[in-house]
PDB file of C-alpha atoms in Angstrom:
ATOM      1  CA  MET A  32     -14.666  -4.933 -15.123  1.00  0.00           C
ATOM      2  CA  ALA A  33     -13.196  -1.602 -13.752  1.00  0.00           C
ATOM      3  CA  ASN A  34     -14.096  -2.514  -9.851  1.00  0.00           C
ATOM      4  CA  SER A  35     -12.388  -5.732 -10.872  1.00  0.00           C
ATOM      5  CA  GLY A  36      -9.288  -4.017 -11.845  1.00  0.00           C
ATOM      6  CA  PHE A  37      -9.931  -1.044  -8.778  1.00  0.00           C
ATOM      7  CA  GLN A  38     -10.120  -4.087  -6.503  1.00  0.00           C
ATOM      8  CA  LEU A  39      -6.818  -5.591  -7.845  1.00  0.00           C
ATOM      9  CA  LEU A  40      -4.826  -2.736  -7.734  1.00  0.00           C
ATOM     10  CA  GLY A  41      -6.343  -2.304  -3.971  1.00  0.00           C
ATOM     11  CA  TYR A  42      -5.074  -5.834  -3.395  1.00  0.00           C
ATOM     12  CA  PHE A  43      -1.626  -5.559  -4.626  1.00  0.00           C
ATOM     13  CA  LEU A  44      -0.624  -2.380  -3.018  1.00  0.00           C
ATOM     14  CA  ALA A  45      -1.576  -3.842   0.173  1.00  0.00           C
ATOM     15  CA  LEU A  46       0.355  -6.833  -0.228  1.00  0.00           C
ATOM     16  CA  GLY A  47       3.300  -4.842  -0.853  1.00  0.00           C
ATOM     17  CA  GLY A  48       3.146  -3.062   1.851  1.00  0.00           C
ATOM     18  CA  TRP A  49       2.071  -6.089   4.126  1.00  0.00           C
ATOM     19  CA  ILE A  50       6.097  -7.417   2.611  1.00  0.00           C
ATOM     20  CA  GLY A  51       7.258  -3.667   3.308  1.00  0.00           C
ATOM     21  CA  ILE A  52       5.761  -4.103   7.008  1.00  0.00           C
ATOM     22  CA  ILE A  53       7.249  -7.633   7.767  1.00  0.00           C
ATOM     23  CA  SER A  54      10.634  -5.936   6.634  1.00  0.00           C
ATOM     24  CA  THR A  55      10.166  -3.493   9.047  1.00  0.00           C
ATOM     25  CA  THR A  56       9.576  -5.544  11.920  1.00  0.00           C
ATOM     26  CA  VAL A  57      12.677  -7.634  11.437  1.00  0.00           C
ATOM     27  CA  LEU A  58      15.266  -5.030  10.123  1.00  0.00           C
ATOM     28  CA  PRO A  59      17.446  -3.452  13.006  1.00  0.00           C
ATOM     29  CA  GLN A  60      18.344  -0.395  11.556  1.00  0.00           C
ATOM     30  CA  TRP A  61      15.191   1.425  13.694  1.00  0.00           C
ATOM     31  CA  LYS A  62      17.664   4.253  14.292  1.00  0.00           C
ATOM     32  CA  GLN A  63      21.297   4.340  13.674  1.00  0.00           C
ATOM     33  CA  SER A  64      24.414   6.540  15.568  1.00  0.00           C
ATOM     34  CA  SER A  65      24.660  10.059  14.462  1.00  0.00           C
ATOM     35  CA  TYR A  66      27.826  11.810  13.276  1.00  0.00           C
ATOM     36  CA  ALA A  67      26.427  15.448  13.125  1.00  0.00           C
ATOM     37  CA  GLY A  68      27.572  18.054  15.156  1.00  0.00           C
ATOM     38  CA  ASP A  69      31.201  17.634  17.357  1.00  0.00           C
ATOM     39  CA  ALA A  70      30.488  13.724  17.335  1.00  0.00           C
ATOM     40  CA  ILE A  71      33.252  11.711  16.920  1.00  0.00           C
ATOM     41  CA  ILE A  72      33.247   9.866  13.545  1.00  0.00           C
ATOM     42  CA  MET A  73      33.914   6.186  14.840  1.00  0.00           C
ATOM     43  CA  ALA A  74      35.097   3.273  12.960  1.00  0.00           C
ATOM     44  CA  VAL A  75      31.749   1.520  14.384  1.00  0.00           C
ATOM     45  CA  GLY A  76      28.298   2.307  13.196  1.00  0.00           C
ATOM     46  CA  LEU A  77      25.653   1.324  15.570  1.00  0.00           C
ATOM     47  CA  TYR A  78      22.193   0.471  14.988  1.00  0.00           C
ATOM     48  CA  GLU A  79      19.152  -0.430  16.942  1.00  0.00           C
ATOM     49  CA  GLY A  80      15.879  -2.179  16.011  1.00  0.00           C
ATOM     50  CA  LEU A  81      13.105  -3.763  18.062  1.00  0.00           C
ATOM     51  CA  TRP A  82      14.873  -7.067  18.320  1.00  0.00           C
ATOM     52  CA  MET A  83      18.568  -6.455  18.393  1.00  0.00           C
ATOM     53  CA  SER A  84      21.452  -4.261  18.406  1.00  0.00           C
ATOM     54  CA  CYS A  85      23.938  -4.452  15.649  1.00  0.00           C
ATOM     55  CA  ALA A  86      27.685  -3.103  15.197  1.00  0.00           C
ATOM     56  CA  SER A  87      29.035  -2.346  11.656  1.00  0.00           C
ATOM     57  CA  GLN A  88      32.908  -2.116  11.656  1.00  0.00           C
ATOM     58  CA  SER A  89      34.472   0.004   8.542  1.00  0.00           C
ATOM     59  CA  THR A  90      35.590  -3.456   7.303  1.00  0.00           C
ATOM     60  CA  GLY A  91      32.198  -4.887   6.606  1.00  0.00           C
ATOM     61  CA  GLN A  92      31.794  -6.807   9.303  1.00  0.00           C
ATOM     62  CA  VAL A  93      28.554  -6.535  11.618  1.00  0.00           C
ATOM     63  CA  GLN A  94      27.973  -8.273  14.921  1.00  0.00           C
ATOM     64  CA  CYS A  95      24.319  -8.317  16.198  1.00  0.00           C
ATOM     65  CA  LYS A  96      23.046  -8.763  19.714  1.00  0.00           C
ATOM     66  CA  ILE A  97      19.705  -9.844  20.518  1.00  0.00           C
ATOM     67  CA  PHE A  98      17.897  -8.031  23.274  1.00  0.00           C
ATOM     68  CA  ASP A  99      17.764 -10.658  26.094  1.00  0.00           C
ATOM     69  CA  SER A 100      15.241  -9.584  28.714  1.00  0.00           C
ATOM     70  CA  LEU A 101      11.885  -8.151  27.586  1.00  0.00           C
ATOM     71  CA  LEU A 102      10.834  -6.554  30.774  1.00  0.00           C
ATOM     72  CA  SER A 103      14.291  -4.669  30.514  1.00  0.00           C
ATOM     73  CA  LEU A 104      13.095  -3.222  27.406  1.00  0.00           C
ATOM     74  CA  ASP A 105      11.923   0.829  27.011  1.00  0.00           C
ATOM     75  CA  VAL A 106       7.959   1.050  27.173  1.00  0.00           C
ATOM     76  CA  HIS A 107       8.215   2.558  23.525  1.00  0.00           C
ATOM     77  CA  ILE A 108      10.340  -0.722  22.125  1.00  0.00           C
ATOM     78  CA  GLN A 109       7.992  -3.217  23.591  1.00  0.00           C
ATOM     79  CA  THR A 110       4.685  -1.303  22.288  1.00  0.00           C
ATOM     80  CA  CYS A 111       6.312  -0.846  18.928  1.00  0.00           C
ATOM     81  CA  ARG A 112       6.914  -5.129  19.002  1.00  0.00           C
ATOM     82  CA  ALA A 113       3.201  -5.343  20.038  1.00  0.00           C
ATOM     83  CA  LEU A 114       1.918  -3.146  17.258  1.00  0.00           C
ATOM     84  CA  MET A 115       4.256  -4.493  14.493  1.00  0.00           C
ATOM     85  CA  VAL A 116       3.784  -7.948  15.211  1.00  0.00           C
ATOM     86  CA  ILE A 117      -0.637  -7.008  15.321  1.00  0.00           C
ATOM     87  CA  SER A 118       0.151  -5.251  11.983  1.00  0.00           C
ATOM     88  CA  VAL A 119       1.600  -8.408  10.432  1.00  0.00           C
ATOM     89  CA  LEU A 120      -0.914 -10.753  11.966  1.00  0.00           C
ATOM     90  CA  MET A 121      -3.885  -8.585  10.409  1.00  0.00           C
ATOM     91  CA  GLY A 122      -2.457  -8.501   7.280  1.00  0.00           C
ATOM     92  CA  PHE A 123      -1.887 -12.002   6.839  1.00  0.00           C
ATOM     93  CA  ILE A 124      -5.856 -12.228   7.569  1.00  0.00           C
ATOM     94  CA  ALA A 125      -6.568  -9.522   5.596  1.00  0.00           C
ATOM     95  CA  ILE A 126      -4.994 -11.296   2.426  1.00  0.00           C
ATOM     96  CA  ILE A 127      -6.987 -14.122   2.906  1.00  0.00           C
ATOM     97  CA  VAL A 128     -10.579 -12.369   3.601  1.00  0.00           C
ATOM     98  CA  SER A 129      -9.732 -10.304   0.158  1.00  0.00           C
ATOM     99  CA  VAL A 130      -8.875 -13.115  -2.044  1.00  0.00           C
ATOM    100  CA  VAL A 131     -12.166 -14.864  -0.766  1.00  0.00           C
ATOM    101  CA  GLY A 132     -14.323 -11.379  -1.336  1.00  0.00           C
ATOM    102  CA  MET A 133     -12.816 -10.081  -4.333  1.00  0.00           C
ATOM    103  CA  LYS A 134     -15.145 -10.270  -7.330  1.00  0.00           C
ATOM    104  CA  CYS A 135     -12.240 -11.926  -9.825  1.00  0.00           C
ATOM    105  CA  THR A 136     -12.071 -15.077  -7.988  1.00  0.00           C
ATOM    106  CA  LYS A 137     -14.355 -17.989  -7.682  1.00  0.00           C
ATOM    107  CA  VAL A 138     -13.389 -18.779  -3.858  1.00  0.00           C
ATOM    108  CA  GLY A 139     -16.506 -19.131  -1.604  1.00  0.00           C
ATOM    109  CA  ASP A 140     -19.919 -17.713  -1.937  1.00  0.00           C
ATOM    110  CA  ASN A 141     -20.776 -16.249  -5.587  1.00  0.00           C
ATOM    111  CA  ASN A 142     -23.401 -14.241  -3.965  1.00  0.00           C
ATOM    112  CA  PRO A 143     -22.020 -10.156  -5.312  1.00  0.00           C
ATOM    113  CA  SER A 144     -23.602  -8.684  -2.024  1.00  0.00           C
ATOM    114  CA  THR A 145     -21.836 -11.239   0.424  1.00  0.00           C
ATOM    115  CA  LYS A 146     -18.405 -11.346  -1.760  1.00  0.00           C
ATOM    116  CA  SER A 147     -18.492  -7.560  -1.471  1.00  0.00           C
ATOM    117  CA  LYS A 148     -19.133  -7.445   2.193  1.00  0.00           C
ATOM    118  CA  ILE A 149     -16.224 -10.171   2.555  1.00  0.00           C
ATOM    119  CA  ALA A 150     -14.245  -7.592   0.492  1.00  0.00           C
ATOM    120  CA  ILE A 151     -15.128  -4.329   2.980  1.00  0.00           C
ATOM    121  CA  SER A 152     -13.443  -6.459   5.463  1.00  0.00           C
ATOM    122  CA  GLY A 153     -10.481  -7.399   4.066  1.00  0.00           C
ATOM    123  CA  GLY A 154     -10.341  -3.900   3.277  1.00  0.00           C
ATOM    124  CA  SER A 155     -10.688  -2.474   6.553  1.00  0.00           C
ATOM    125  CA  LEU A 156      -8.290  -5.104   8.183  1.00  0.00           C
ATOM    126  CA  PHE A 157      -5.752  -3.677   5.596  1.00  0.00           C
ATOM    127  CA  LEU A 158      -6.590  -0.132   7.005  1.00  0.00           C
ATOM    128  CA  LEU A 159      -6.333  -1.372  10.555  1.00  0.00           C
ATOM    129  CA  SER A 160      -2.594  -3.054   9.628  1.00  0.00           C
ATOM    130  CA  GLY A 161      -1.764   0.183   7.865  1.00  0.00           C
ATOM    131  CA  VAL A 162      -2.515   2.082  11.201  1.00  0.00           C
ATOM    132  CA  CYS A 163      -0.973   0.103  13.742  1.00  0.00           C
ATOM    133  CA  THR A 164       2.445   0.303  11.485  1.00  0.00           C
ATOM    134  CA  LEU A 165       2.196   4.080  11.321  1.00  0.00           C
ATOM    135  CA  VAL A 166       1.648   4.623  14.891  1.00  0.00           C
ATOM    136  CA  ALA A 167       4.641   2.103  15.992  1.00  0.00           C
ATOM    137  CA  VAL A 168       6.800   3.782  13.415  1.00  0.00           C
ATOM    138  CA  SER A 169       5.652   7.166  14.250  1.00  0.00           C
ATOM    139  CA  TRP A 170       6.175   6.784  17.878  1.00  0.00           C
ATOM    140  CA  TYR A 171       9.674   5.110  17.611  1.00  0.00           C
ATOM    141  CA  ALA A 172      10.661   8.471  15.517  1.00  0.00           C
ATOM    142  CA  THR A 173       9.267  10.400  17.823  1.00  0.00           C
ATOM    143  CA  GLN A 174      11.238   9.102  20.564  1.00  0.00           C
ATOM    144  CA  VAL A 175      14.318   9.390  18.482  1.00  0.00           C
ATOM    145  CA  SER A 176      13.886  12.727  17.748  1.00  0.00           C
ATOM    146  CA  TYR A 177      13.532  13.633  21.409  1.00  0.00           C
ATOM    147  CA  HIS A 178      16.682  11.987  22.856  1.00  0.00           C
ATOM    148  CA  PHE A 179      18.523  13.409  19.716  1.00  0.00           C
ATOM    149  CA  PHE A 180      17.447  17.206  20.937  1.00  0.00           C
ATOM    150  CA  ASP A 181      17.555  16.457  24.693  1.00  0.00           C
ATOM    151  CA  PRO A 182      20.612  18.612  25.698  1.00  0.00           C
ATOM    152  CA  ASN A 183      21.229  15.954  28.510  1.00  0.00           C
ATOM    153  CA  THR A 184      22.238  13.264  25.551  1.00  0.00           C
ATOM    154  CA  PRO A 185      26.096  12.672  25.505  1.00  0.00           C
ATOM    155  CA  ILE A 186      26.939  13.726  21.687  1.00  0.00           C
ATOM    156  CA  ASN A 187      28.167  10.253  20.957  1.00  0.00           C
ATOM    157  CA  ALA A 188      25.463   8.598  22.201  1.00  0.00           C
ATOM    158  CA  ARG A 189      22.678  10.484  19.925  1.00  0.00           C
ATOM    159  CA  TYR A 190      20.770   8.322  17.222  1.00  0.00           C
ATOM    160  CA  GLU A 191      19.005   9.075  13.712  1.00  0.00           C
ATOM    161  CA  PHE A 192      16.039   7.868  12.119  1.00  0.00           C
ATOM    162  CA  GLY A 193      17.232   4.417  10.250  1.00  0.00           C
ATOM    163  CA  PRO A 194      16.367   3.415   7.400  1.00  0.00           C
ATOM    164  CA  ALA A 195      13.554   0.727   8.574  1.00  0.00           C
ATOM    165  CA  LEU A 196      11.325   3.902   9.419  1.00  0.00           C
ATOM    166  CA  PHE A 197      11.171   5.209   6.058  1.00  0.00           C
ATOM    167  CA  VAL A 198      10.324   1.512   4.885  1.00  0.00           C
ATOM    168  CA  GLY A 199       7.820   1.487   7.816  1.00  0.00           C
ATOM    169  CA  TRP A 200       6.139   4.565   6.915  1.00  0.00           C
ATOM    170  CA  ALA A 201       6.088   3.546   2.826  1.00  0.00           C
ATOM    171  CA  ALA A 202       4.724   0.306   3.904  1.00  0.00           C
ATOM    172  CA  ALA A 203       1.978   1.793   6.049  1.00  0.00           C
ATOM    173  CA  ILE A 204       0.979   4.448   3.171  1.00  0.00           C
ATOM    174  CA  LEU A 205       0.969   1.624   0.746  1.00  0.00           C
ATOM    175  CA  MET A 206      -1.494  -0.807   3.271  1.00  0.00           C
ATOM    176  CA  MET A 207      -3.967   1.976   3.845  1.00  0.00           C
ATOM    177  CA  LEU A 208      -4.208   2.743   0.198  1.00  0.00           C
ATOM    178  CA  GLY A 209      -4.717  -0.527  -0.919  1.00  0.00           C
ATOM    179  CA  GLY A 210      -7.503  -0.905   1.809  1.00  0.00           C
ATOM    180  CA  SER A 211      -9.331   2.102   0.687  1.00  0.00           C
ATOM    181  CA  PHE A 212      -9.395   0.882  -2.757  1.00  0.00           C
ATOM    182  CA  LEU A 213     -10.884  -2.680  -1.884  1.00  0.00           C
ATOM    183  CA  CYS A 214     -13.588  -0.440   0.450  1.00  0.00           C
ATOM    184  CA  CYS A 215     -14.314   1.975  -2.045  1.00  0.00           C
ATOM    185  CA  SER A 216     -14.728  -0.128  -5.264  1.00  0.00           C
ATOM    186  CA  CYS A 217     -17.155  -2.669  -3.248  1.00  0.00           C
ATOM    187  CA  VAL A 218     -19.005   0.279  -1.579  1.00  0.00           C
ATOM    188  CA  ASN A 219     -19.672   2.028  -4.747  1.00  0.00           C
ATOM    189  CA  GLU A 220     -20.450  -1.417  -6.389  1.00  0.00           C
ATOM    190  CA  GLU A 221     -23.541  -1.878  -3.702  1.00  0.00           C
ATOM    191  CA  ARG A 222     -24.561   1.764  -4.032  1.00  0.00           C
ATOM    192  CA  ARG A 223     -24.751   1.079  -8.079  1.00  0.00           C
ATOM    193  CA  GLY A 224     -27.013  -1.984  -7.155  1.00  0.00           C
ATOM    194  CA  GLN A 225     -29.550  -0.453  -4.838  1.00  0.00           C
ATOM    195  CA  GLN A 226     -29.881   2.381  -7.061  1.00  0.00           C
ATOM    196  CA  PHE A 227     -30.511   0.116  -9.654  1.00  0.00           C
ATOM    197  CA  TYR A 228     -33.336  -1.940  -7.543  1.00  0.00           C
ATOM    198  CA  ARG A 229     -34.650   1.316  -6.712  1.00  0.00           C
ATOM    199  CA  GLN A 230     -35.278   2.335 -10.370  1.00  0.00           C
ATOM    200  CA  SER A 231     -36.154  -0.828 -11.454  1.00  0.00           C
ATOM    201  CA  GLN A 232     -38.572  -1.389  -8.686  1.00  0.00           C
ATOM    202  CA  PRO A 233     -41.465   0.828  -9.589  1.00  0.00           C
ATOM    203  CA  SER A 234     -41.674  -0.227 -13.376  1.00  0.00           C
ATOM    204  CA  THR A 235     -41.861  -3.905 -12.130  1.00  0.00           C
ATOM    205  CA  ALA A 236     -45.085  -2.927  -9.818  1.00  0.00           C
ATOM    206  CA  ARG A 237     -46.661  -1.037 -12.915  1.00  0.00           C
ATOM    207  CA  GLU A 238     -46.077  -4.109 -15.407  1.00  0.00           C
ATOM    208  CA  TYR A 239     -47.312  -6.316 -12.720  1.00  0.00           C
ATOM    209  CA  VAL A 240     -50.585  -4.119 -12.472  1.00  0.00           C
ATOM    210  CA  ASP A 241     -50.937  -3.661 -16.028  1.00  0.00           C
ATOM    211  CA  GLU A 242     -50.613  -7.715 -16.187  1.00  0.00           C
ATOM    212  CA  LEU A 243     -53.437  -8.007 -13.852  1.00  0.00           C
ATOM    213  CA  LEU A 244     -55.835  -5.731 -15.419  1.00  0.00           C
ATOM    214  CA  SER A 245     -55.438  -7.434 -18.752  1.00  0.00           C
ATOM    215  CA  GLU A 246     -55.910 -10.930 -17.630  1.00  0.00           C
ATOM    216  CA  THR A 247     -59.067  -9.450 -15.455  1.00  0.00           C
ATOM    217  CA  SER A 248     -62.534  -9.795 -17.373  1.00  0.00           C
ATOM    218  CA  PHE A 249     -65.036  -7.185 -16.346  1.00  0.00           C
ATOM    219  CA  PRO A 250     -68.803  -7.630 -17.127  1.00  0.00           C
ATOM    220  CA  ASP A 251     -70.345  -5.510 -19.700  1.00  0.00           C
TER     221      ASP A 251
END
């Protein structure tokens, strides 16, 4: 019962992380215009994400423009796009695989050993999905920091971290925690099963030998 609760906790943590990864992927606030230093405070706030750039006016009106050309984008944006899409797809597969492998479900094979292996596979996919998100978000943040501190970058053209980056970091941590919980709960269960088998094996052999001796009649 404890393992089932541990698996459920890991599953829902990973599920929350996956929803956060989807939100991070579609949000345009990966970086936002900076007002630090001598930057002129404008009535328009600029945001950029993986798919579009937006301008938010002081009146509350927001205008967004989707990036027209894929090949004209910077390499880090193209790579982050690919990593985030892969992360979302792996998370979706992991959700299905984990449901089949968890102890509290009756889906698929009822063999505990098989279900444990399936659950470990789902947890591993969650871990990989979280790592992909962490790499993408951290790489993008590194580029933002580099251009912010670059003296050749005009002050009014500098950007800071947007809210989407923080959502991405939190989602990656949740995803990796959930995957780790799933993997650890199944590994511990398999180890306990192996220890129980090893402990019960000698006693079973002795009982078998005793039974043979009792059934065998020796001549006087």
